[in-house]
Amino acid sequence: LAMAVPGALQRSVVSPAGRHTASLIFLHGSGDTGQGARAWIKQILNQDMTFQHIKVIYPTAPARPYTPIKGAISNVWFDRYKICNDCPEHIESIDSMCQGLTDLINDEVKNGIAKNRILIGGFSMGGGMAMHLAYRFHQDLAGVFALSSFLNKDSAVYQALKRNESALPELFQCHGTADELVLYSWGEETNKMLKSLGVSASLHTFPNLNHELNRTEIEKLKSWIVKKLPVEAQKA
């Protein structure tokens, strides 16, 4: 349930069927909501994406002016000068959102979930946001997923990883070859760059898939989630 905390992100939550020992944060694409992303996945699977032990959290990005739609108000994680991979990032809005999402991660930690039992990812802009959050600020998370997402050529993520020495969360990427909004080549280039900087990254290609999700992709994602967050955390 959405907590009435000032400044806290609204969220739609799917509780685990059994004991809660891990958490998954799914970030929606631009102009959507947490509720909308959850409903979309539910429609594709004919049921919520649920797990025995993993709580699934769909936060909603705050409404803000978004430059690619001429400054109209939209639920977006950050602003962009335009939708392309060779323009500068709008770093101020990205960094302020990283703070809000860090609060969300900290809420899970306060509930007794270790950071290596938390996964973060998302669709489109949500996946881009997740990569910034994990690779720049939370390198101790269990993993990151990015569906139809990309990072700009000179991304702050790349700059951070060039200076990095520690182990990094694994990346699970999916992209449709027919994507006309976020080109497949942008996703592929992001994958190659992250690999070259030490990230263990996979890229699953979906022929003829446009800027959307499909069932095969979500089933693949679910298998990966359970692999990264197995049912019982091994006792140290």
PDB file of C-alpha atoms in Angstrom:
ATOM      1  CA  LEU A   1       0.000   0.000   0.000  1.00  0.00           C
ATOM      2  CA  ALA A   2       1.183   3.536  -0.677  1.00  0.00           C
ATOM      3  CA  MET A   3       2.490   5.016   2.560  1.00  0.00           C
ATOM      4  CA  ALA A   4       1.458   8.553   3.381  1.00  0.00           C
ATOM      5  CA  VAL A   5       5.051   9.712   3.782  1.00  0.00           C
ATOM      6  CA  PRO A   6       5.826  13.173   2.376  1.00  0.00           C
ATOM      7  CA  GLY A   7       7.873  12.790  -0.776  1.00  0.00           C
ATOM      8  CA  ALA A   8       7.694   8.987  -0.728  1.00  0.00           C
ATOM      9  CA  LEU A   9       6.974   7.385  -4.088  1.00  0.00           C
ATOM     10  CA  GLN A  10       3.532   5.911  -4.546  1.00  0.00           C
ATOM     11  CA  ARG A  11       3.752   2.192  -5.163  1.00  0.00           C
ATOM     12  CA  SER A  12       1.680  -0.790  -6.175  1.00  0.00           C
ATOM     13  CA  VAL A  13       2.805  -3.942  -4.352  1.00  0.00           C
ATOM     14  CA  VAL A  14       2.343  -7.653  -5.095  1.00  0.00           C
ATOM     15  CA  SER A  15       3.017  -9.543  -1.858  1.00  0.00           C
ATOM     16  CA  PRO A  16       4.854 -12.875  -1.871  1.00  0.00           C
ATOM     17  CA  ALA A  17       2.736 -16.011  -1.447  1.00  0.00           C
ATOM     18  CA  GLY A  18       4.957 -17.183   1.436  1.00  0.00           C
ATOM     19  CA  ARG A  19       7.645 -15.705   3.677  1.00  0.00           C
ATOM     20  CA  HIS A  20       9.133 -12.464   2.332  1.00  0.00           C
ATOM     21  CA  THR A  21      12.917 -12.919   1.942  1.00  0.00           C
ATOM     22  CA  ALA A  22      13.666 -10.878  -1.203  1.00  0.00           C
ATOM     23  CA  SER A  23      12.345  -7.833  -3.085  1.00  0.00           C
ATOM     24  CA  LEU A  24      12.015  -6.791  -6.716  1.00  0.00           C
ATOM     25  CA  ILE A  25      11.567  -3.167  -7.807  1.00  0.00           C
ATOM     26  CA  PHE A  26      10.066  -2.714 -11.293  1.00  0.00           C
ATOM     27  CA  LEU A  27      10.308   0.788 -12.815  1.00  0.00           C
ATOM     28  CA  HIS A  28       7.727   1.703 -15.465  1.00  0.00           C
ATOM     29  CA  GLY A  29       8.417   3.441 -18.769  1.00  0.00           C
ATOM     30  CA  SER A  30       7.867   7.181 -19.375  1.00  0.00           C
ATOM     31  CA  GLY A  31       4.296   8.405 -18.972  1.00  0.00           C
ATOM     32  CA  ASP A  32       3.137   5.224 -17.217  1.00  0.00           C
ATOM     33  CA  THR A  33       2.509   4.479 -13.499  1.00  0.00           C
ATOM     34  CA  GLY A  34       3.398   1.623 -11.165  1.00  0.00           C
ATOM     35  CA  GLN A  35      -0.208   0.482 -11.326  1.00  0.00           C
ATOM     36  CA  GLY A  36      -0.103   0.666 -15.136  1.00  0.00           C
ATOM     37  CA  ALA A  37       3.085  -1.413 -15.437  1.00  0.00           C
ATOM     38  CA  ARG A  38       1.654  -4.023 -13.069  1.00  0.00           C
ATOM     39  CA  ALA A  39      -1.607  -4.187 -15.066  1.00  0.00           C
ATOM     40  CA  TRP A  40       0.311  -4.512 -18.360  1.00  0.00           C
ATOM     41  CA  ILE A  41       2.335  -7.485 -17.075  1.00  0.00           C
ATOM     42  CA  LYS A  42      -0.814  -8.991 -15.557  1.00  0.00           C
ATOM     43  CA  GLN A  43      -2.543  -8.729 -18.940  1.00  0.00           C
ATOM     44  CA  ILE A  44       0.367 -10.443 -20.730  1.00  0.00           C
ATOM     45  CA  LEU A  45       0.662 -13.280 -18.179  1.00  0.00           C
ATOM     46  CA  ASN A  46      -3.090 -13.493 -17.416  1.00  0.00           C
ATOM     47  CA  GLN A  47      -2.082 -13.046 -13.760  1.00  0.00           C
ATOM     48  CA  ASP A  48       0.168 -10.912 -11.570  1.00  0.00           C
ATOM     49  CA  MET A  49       3.883 -11.639 -11.707  1.00  0.00           C
ATOM     50  CA  THR A  50       4.088 -13.340  -8.292  1.00  0.00           C
ATOM     51  CA  PHE A  51       6.672 -15.350  -6.386  1.00  0.00           C
ATOM     52  CA  GLN A  52       6.677 -17.514  -3.269  1.00  0.00           C
ATOM     53  CA  HIS A  53       9.241 -15.368  -1.432  1.00  0.00           C
ATOM     54  CA  ILE A  54       9.718 -12.162  -3.450  1.00  0.00           C
ATOM     55  CA  LYS A  55       7.742  -8.971  -2.901  1.00  0.00           C
ATOM     56  CA  VAL A  56       7.237  -7.095  -6.202  1.00  0.00           C
ATOM     57  CA  ILE A  57       7.127  -3.299  -5.935  1.00  0.00           C
ATOM     58  CA  TYR A  58       5.938  -1.061  -8.792  1.00  0.00           C
ATOM     59  CA  PRO A  59       6.679   2.559  -7.818  1.00  0.00           C
ATOM     60  CA  THR A  60       5.244   5.511  -9.750  1.00  0.00           C
ATOM     61  CA  ALA A  61       7.535   8.298 -10.965  1.00  0.00           C
ATOM     62  CA  PRO A  62       6.522  11.793  -9.806  1.00  0.00           C
ATOM     63  CA  ALA A  63       4.832  14.037 -12.379  1.00  0.00           C
ATOM     64  CA  ARG A  64       7.190  16.616 -13.874  1.00  0.00           C
ATOM     65  CA  PRO A  65       7.652  18.627 -17.074  1.00  0.00           C
ATOM     66  CA  TYR A  66       9.203  16.403 -19.760  1.00  0.00           C
ATOM     67  CA  THR A  67      11.181  18.106 -22.535  1.00  0.00           C
ATOM     68  CA  PRO A  68      10.616  15.526 -25.359  1.00  0.00           C
ATOM     69  CA  ILE A  69       6.857  16.290 -25.163  1.00  0.00           C
ATOM     70  CA  LYS A  70       7.445  20.070 -25.165  1.00  0.00           C
ATOM     71  CA  GLY A  71       7.518  20.393 -21.386  1.00  0.00           C
ATOM     72  CA  ALA A  72       4.099  18.791 -20.816  1.00  0.00           C
ATOM     73  CA  ILE A  73       3.692  17.125 -17.409  1.00  0.00           C
ATOM     74  CA  SER A  74       4.382  13.395 -17.379  1.00  0.00           C
ATOM     75  CA  ASN A  75       5.277  10.609 -14.911  1.00  0.00           C
ATOM     76  CA  VAL A  76       8.939  10.241 -15.791  1.00  0.00           C
ATOM     77  CA  TRP A  77      11.958   9.156 -13.743  1.00  0.00           C
ATOM     78  CA  PHE A  78      14.096  11.942 -15.199  1.00  0.00           C
ATOM     79  CA  ASP A  79      14.112  14.534 -17.949  1.00  0.00           C
ATOM     80  CA  ARG A  80      15.787  14.144 -21.337  1.00  0.00           C
ATOM     81  CA  TYR A  81      16.932  16.843 -23.726  1.00  0.00           C
ATOM     82  CA  LYS A  82      15.712  14.513 -26.448  1.00  0.00           C
ATOM     83  CA  ILE A  83      15.278  10.783 -27.055  1.00  0.00           C
ATOM     84  CA  CYS A  84      18.611   9.914 -28.621  1.00  0.00           C
ATOM     85  CA  ASN A  85      21.756   8.145 -27.515  1.00  0.00           C
ATOM     86  CA  ASP A  86      24.296  10.794 -28.473  1.00  0.00           C
ATOM     87  CA  CYS A  87      23.060  13.828 -26.557  1.00  0.00           C
ATOM     88  CA  PRO A  88      24.034  14.748 -22.957  1.00  0.00           C
ATOM     89  CA  GLU A  89      22.119  13.225 -20.037  1.00  0.00           C
ATOM     90  CA  HIS A  90      19.897  15.419 -17.862  1.00  0.00           C
ATOM     91  CA  ILE A  91      22.023  14.543 -14.858  1.00  0.00           C
ATOM     92  CA  GLU A  92      20.338  16.768 -12.243  1.00  0.00           C
ATOM     93  CA  SER A  93      16.971  15.052 -12.640  1.00  0.00           C
ATOM     94  CA  ILE A  94      18.598  11.594 -12.769  1.00  0.00           C
ATOM     95  CA  ASP A  95      20.520  12.227  -9.544  1.00  0.00           C
ATOM     96  CA  SER A  96      17.563  13.617  -7.609  1.00  0.00           C
ATOM     97  CA  MET A  97      15.505  10.558  -8.594  1.00  0.00           C
ATOM     98  CA  CYS A  98      18.325   8.241  -7.485  1.00  0.00           C
ATOM     99  CA  GLN A  99      17.819   9.734  -4.023  1.00  0.00           C
ATOM    100  CA  GLY A 100      14.070   9.004  -4.009  1.00  0.00           C
ATOM    101  CA  LEU A 101      14.655   5.429  -5.179  1.00  0.00           C
ATOM    102  CA  THR A 102      17.406   4.962  -2.584  1.00  0.00           C
ATOM    103  CA  ASP A 103      14.741   5.707   0.052  1.00  0.00           C
ATOM    104  CA  LEU A 104      12.645   2.899  -1.448  1.00  0.00           C
ATOM    105  CA  ILE A 105      15.597   0.457  -1.270  1.00  0.00           C
ATOM    106  CA  ASN A 106      16.266   1.551   2.319  1.00  0.00           C
ATOM    107  CA  ASP A 107      12.630   0.809   3.237  1.00  0.00           C
ATOM    108  CA  GLU A 108      13.193  -2.807   2.164  1.00  0.00           C
ATOM    109  CA  VAL A 109      16.471  -2.997   4.108  1.00  0.00           C
ATOM    110  CA  LYS A 110      14.626  -1.685   7.203  1.00  0.00           C
ATOM    111  CA  ASN A 111      12.151  -4.553   6.663  1.00  0.00           C
ATOM    112  CA  GLY A 112      15.039  -6.988   7.051  1.00  0.00           C
ATOM    113  CA  ILE A 113      15.827  -7.637   3.376  1.00  0.00           C
ATOM    114  CA  ALA A 114      19.586  -7.646   2.640  1.00  0.00           C
ATOM    115  CA  LYS A 115      20.687  -5.555  -0.348  1.00  0.00           C
ATOM    116  CA  ASN A 116      21.995  -8.674  -2.122  1.00  0.00           C
ATOM    117  CA  ARG A 117      18.372  -9.922  -1.971  1.00  0.00           C
ATOM    118  CA  ILE A 118      17.006  -6.880  -3.862  1.00  0.00           C
ATOM    119  CA  LEU A 119      16.717  -6.690  -7.670  1.00  0.00           C
ATOM    120  CA  ILE A 120      15.927  -3.536  -9.616  1.00  0.00           C
ATOM    121  CA  GLY A 121      15.004  -3.012 -13.240  1.00  0.00           C
ATOM    122  CA  GLY A 122      12.375  -1.754 -15.578  1.00  0.00           C
ATOM    123  CA  PHE A 123      10.991  -1.085 -19.015  1.00  0.00           C
ATOM    124  CA  SER A 124      12.414   1.591 -21.332  1.00  0.00           C
ATOM    125  CA  MET A 125      13.231   4.691 -19.249  1.00  0.00           C
ATOM    126  CA  GLY A 126      12.709   2.539 -16.131  1.00  0.00           C
ATOM    127  CA  GLY A 127      15.560   0.263 -17.195  1.00  0.00           C
ATOM    128  CA  GLY A 128      17.811   3.269 -17.833  1.00  0.00           C
ATOM    129  CA  MET A 129      16.959   4.607 -14.371  1.00  0.00           C
ATOM    130  CA  ALA A 130      17.721   1.199 -12.808  1.00  0.00           C
ATOM    131  CA  MET A 131      21.172   1.090 -14.453  1.00  0.00           C
ATOM    132  CA  HIS A 132      22.045   4.537 -13.040  1.00  0.00           C
ATOM    133  CA  LEU A 133      20.806   3.571  -9.600  1.00  0.00           C
ATOM    134  CA  ALA A 134      22.596   0.228  -9.395  1.00  0.00           C
ATOM    135  CA  TYR A 135      25.875   0.904 -11.185  1.00  0.00           C
ATOM    136  CA  ARG A 136      26.495   4.352  -9.710  1.00  0.00           C
ATOM    137  CA  PHE A 137      25.047   4.109  -6.199  1.00  0.00           C
ATOM    138  CA  HIS A 138      24.072   0.542  -5.224  1.00  0.00           C
ATOM    139  CA  GLN A 139      26.649  -1.884  -6.594  1.00  0.00           C
ATOM    140  CA  ASP A 140      25.737  -4.393  -3.867  1.00  0.00           C
ATOM    141  CA  LEU A 141      22.257  -5.168  -5.274  1.00  0.00           C
ATOM    142  CA  ALA A 142      21.471  -8.712  -6.502  1.00  0.00           C
ATOM    143  CA  GLY A 143      21.094  -7.701 -10.149  1.00  0.00           C
ATOM    144  CA  VAL A 144      19.635  -5.288 -12.694  1.00  0.00           C
ATOM    145  CA  PHE A 145      17.291  -5.809 -15.645  1.00  0.00           C
ATOM    146  CA  ALA A 146      16.645  -3.444 -18.543  1.00  0.00           C
ATOM    147  CA  LEU A 147      13.873  -4.150 -21.065  1.00  0.00           C
ATOM    148  CA  SER A 148      13.963  -2.031 -24.267  1.00  0.00           C
ATOM    149  CA  SER A 149      16.347   0.409 -22.548  1.00  0.00           C
ATOM    150  CA  PHE A 150      19.586   2.230 -23.288  1.00  0.00           C
ATOM    151  CA  LEU A 151      22.221   4.551 -21.856  1.00  0.00           C
ATOM    152  CA  ASN A 152      23.546   7.625 -23.659  1.00  0.00           C
ATOM    153  CA  LYS A 153      26.997   7.356 -25.245  1.00  0.00           C
ATOM    154  CA  ASP A 154      28.733   9.459 -22.560  1.00  0.00           C
ATOM    155  CA  SER A 155      26.576   8.179 -19.686  1.00  0.00           C
ATOM    156  CA  ALA A 156      27.567   8.953 -16.093  1.00  0.00           C
ATOM    157  CA  VAL A 157      27.201   5.174 -15.574  1.00  0.00           C
ATOM    158  CA  TYR A 158      30.199   4.549 -17.844  1.00  0.00           C
ATOM    159  CA  GLN A 159      32.241   7.248 -16.095  1.00  0.00           C
ATOM    160  CA  ALA A 160      31.472   5.660 -12.690  1.00  0.00           C
ATOM    161  CA  LEU A 161      32.405   2.151 -13.871  1.00  0.00           C
ATOM    162  CA  LYS A 162      35.731   3.337 -15.312  1.00  0.00           C
ATOM    163  CA  ARG A 163      36.761   4.206 -11.738  1.00  0.00           C
ATOM    164  CA  ASN A 164      35.210   1.107 -10.183  1.00  0.00           C
ATOM    165  CA  GLU A 165      37.067  -1.716  -8.466  1.00  0.00           C
ATOM    166  CA  SER A 166      34.296  -3.717  -6.776  1.00  0.00           C
ATOM    167  CA  ALA A 167      32.119  -6.618  -7.955  1.00  0.00           C
ATOM    168  CA  LEU A 168      29.074  -5.467  -9.932  1.00  0.00           C
ATOM    169  CA  PRO A 169      25.469  -6.694 -10.171  1.00  0.00           C
ATOM    170  CA  GLU A 170      24.687  -8.828 -13.216  1.00  0.00           C
ATOM    171  CA  LEU A 171      22.601  -7.236 -16.008  1.00  0.00           C
ATOM    172  CA  PHE A 172      19.729  -8.972 -17.823  1.00  0.00           C
ATOM    173  CA  GLN A 173      18.790  -7.061 -20.973  1.00  0.00           C
ATOM    174  CA  CYS A 174      15.992  -7.689 -23.507  1.00  0.00           C
ATOM    175  CA  HIS A 175      15.330  -5.747 -26.701  1.00  0.00           C
ATOM    176  CA  GLY A 176      13.114  -6.100 -29.760  1.00  0.00           C
ATOM    177  CA  THR A 177      14.774  -5.722 -33.150  1.00  0.00           C
ATOM    178  CA  ALA A 178      11.742  -3.793 -34.500  1.00  0.00           C
ATOM    179  CA  ASP A 179      11.844  -1.137 -31.737  1.00  0.00           C
ATOM    180  CA  GLU A 180      11.328   2.257 -33.409  1.00  0.00           C
ATOM    181  CA  LEU A 181      11.534   4.396 -30.251  1.00  0.00           C
ATOM    182  CA  VAL A 182      14.616   2.940 -28.542  1.00  0.00           C
ATOM    183  CA  LEU A 183      16.620   1.418 -31.367  1.00  0.00           C
ATOM    184  CA  TYR A 184      17.928  -2.114 -30.936  1.00  0.00           C
ATOM    185  CA  SER A 185      21.430  -0.813 -31.772  1.00  0.00           C
ATOM    186  CA  TRP A 186      21.261   1.555 -28.752  1.00  0.00           C
ATOM    187  CA  GLY A 187      20.491  -1.368 -26.448  1.00  0.00           C
ATOM    188  CA  GLU A 188      23.230  -3.449 -28.062  1.00  0.00           C
ATOM    189  CA  GLU A 189      25.792  -0.659 -27.705  1.00  0.00           C
ATOM    190  CA  THR A 190      24.822  -0.201 -24.024  1.00  0.00           C
ATOM    191  CA  ASN A 191      25.354  -3.949 -23.499  1.00  0.00           C
ATOM    192  CA  LYS A 192      28.786  -3.890 -25.179  1.00  0.00           C
ATOM    193  CA  MET A 193      29.921  -0.826 -23.212  1.00  0.00           C
ATOM    194  CA  LEU A 194      28.863  -2.286 -19.861  1.00  0.00           C
ATOM    195  CA  LYS A 195      30.560  -5.601 -20.670  1.00  0.00           C
ATOM    196  CA  SER A 196      33.782  -3.779 -21.560  1.00  0.00           C
ATOM    197  CA  LEU A 197      33.611  -2.072 -18.143  1.00  0.00           C
ATOM    198  CA  GLY A 198      33.340  -5.339 -16.234  1.00  0.00           C
ATOM    199  CA  VAL A 199      29.591  -5.948 -15.996  1.00  0.00           C
ATOM    200  CA  SER A 200      28.427  -9.519 -16.562  1.00  0.00           C
ATOM    201  CA  ALA A 201      25.637  -8.716 -19.041  1.00  0.00           C
ATOM    202  CA  SER A 202      23.348 -10.797 -21.238  1.00  0.00           C
ATOM    203  CA  LEU A 203      21.251  -9.444 -24.118  1.00  0.00           C
ATOM    204  CA  HIS A 204      18.158 -11.347 -25.219  1.00  0.00           C
ATOM    205  CA  THR A 205      17.033 -10.392 -28.713  1.00  0.00           C
ATOM    206  CA  PHE A 206      13.393 -10.554 -29.798  1.00  0.00           C
ATOM    207  CA  PRO A 207      12.919 -10.499 -33.590  1.00  0.00           C
ATOM    208  CA  ASN A 208       9.987  -8.339 -34.791  1.00  0.00           C
ATOM    209  CA  LEU A 209       9.220  -7.032 -31.292  1.00  0.00           C
ATOM    210  CA  ASN A 210       8.559  -3.283 -31.202  1.00  0.00           C
ATOM    211  CA  HIS A 211       8.779  -1.022 -28.096  1.00  0.00           C
ATOM    212  CA  GLU A 212       6.769  -3.389 -25.921  1.00  0.00           C
ATOM    213  CA  LEU A 213       6.865  -6.454 -23.672  1.00  0.00           C
ATOM    214  CA  ASN A 214       5.818  -9.974 -24.600  1.00  0.00           C
ATOM    215  CA  ARG A 215       5.142 -13.180 -22.735  1.00  0.00           C
ATOM    216  CA  THR A 216       8.328 -15.048 -23.700  1.00  0.00           C
ATOM    217  CA  GLU A 217      10.374 -12.094 -22.448  1.00  0.00           C
ATOM    218  CA  ILE A 218       8.566 -11.913 -19.092  1.00  0.00           C
ATOM    219  CA  GLU A 219       8.865 -15.693 -18.602  1.00  0.00           C
ATOM    220  CA  LYS A 220      12.620 -15.431 -19.309  1.00  0.00           C
ATOM    221  CA  LEU A 221      12.859 -12.534 -16.885  1.00  0.00           C
ATOM    222  CA  LYS A 222      11.005 -14.505 -14.198  1.00  0.00           C
ATOM    223  CA  SER A 223      13.431 -17.450 -14.536  1.00  0.00           C
ATOM    224  CA  TRP A 224      16.372 -15.070 -14.206  1.00  0.00           C
ATOM    225  CA  ILE A 225      14.803 -13.371 -11.156  1.00  0.00           C
ATOM    226  CA  VAL A 226      14.443 -16.708  -9.358  1.00  0.00           C
ATOM    227  CA  LYS A 227      18.027 -17.621 -10.280  1.00  0.00           C
ATOM    228  CA  LYS A 228      19.318 -14.355  -8.770  1.00  0.00           C
ATOM    229  CA  LEU A 229      16.971 -14.505  -5.750  1.00  0.00           C
ATOM    230  CA  PRO A 230      16.683 -18.207  -4.913  1.00  0.00           C
ATOM    231  CA  VAL A 231      13.958 -19.310  -2.493  1.00  0.00           C
ATOM    232  CA  GLU A 232      16.022 -19.419   0.666  1.00  0.00           C
ATOM    233  CA  ALA A 233      19.057 -17.220   1.165  1.00  0.00           C
ATOM    234  CA  GLN A 234      21.868 -19.525   2.233  1.00  0.00           C
ATOM    235  CA  LYS A 235      22.643 -18.966   5.899  1.00  0.00           C
ATOM    236  CA  ALA A 236      26.178 -17.676   6.291  1.00  0.00           C
TER     237      ALA A 236
END
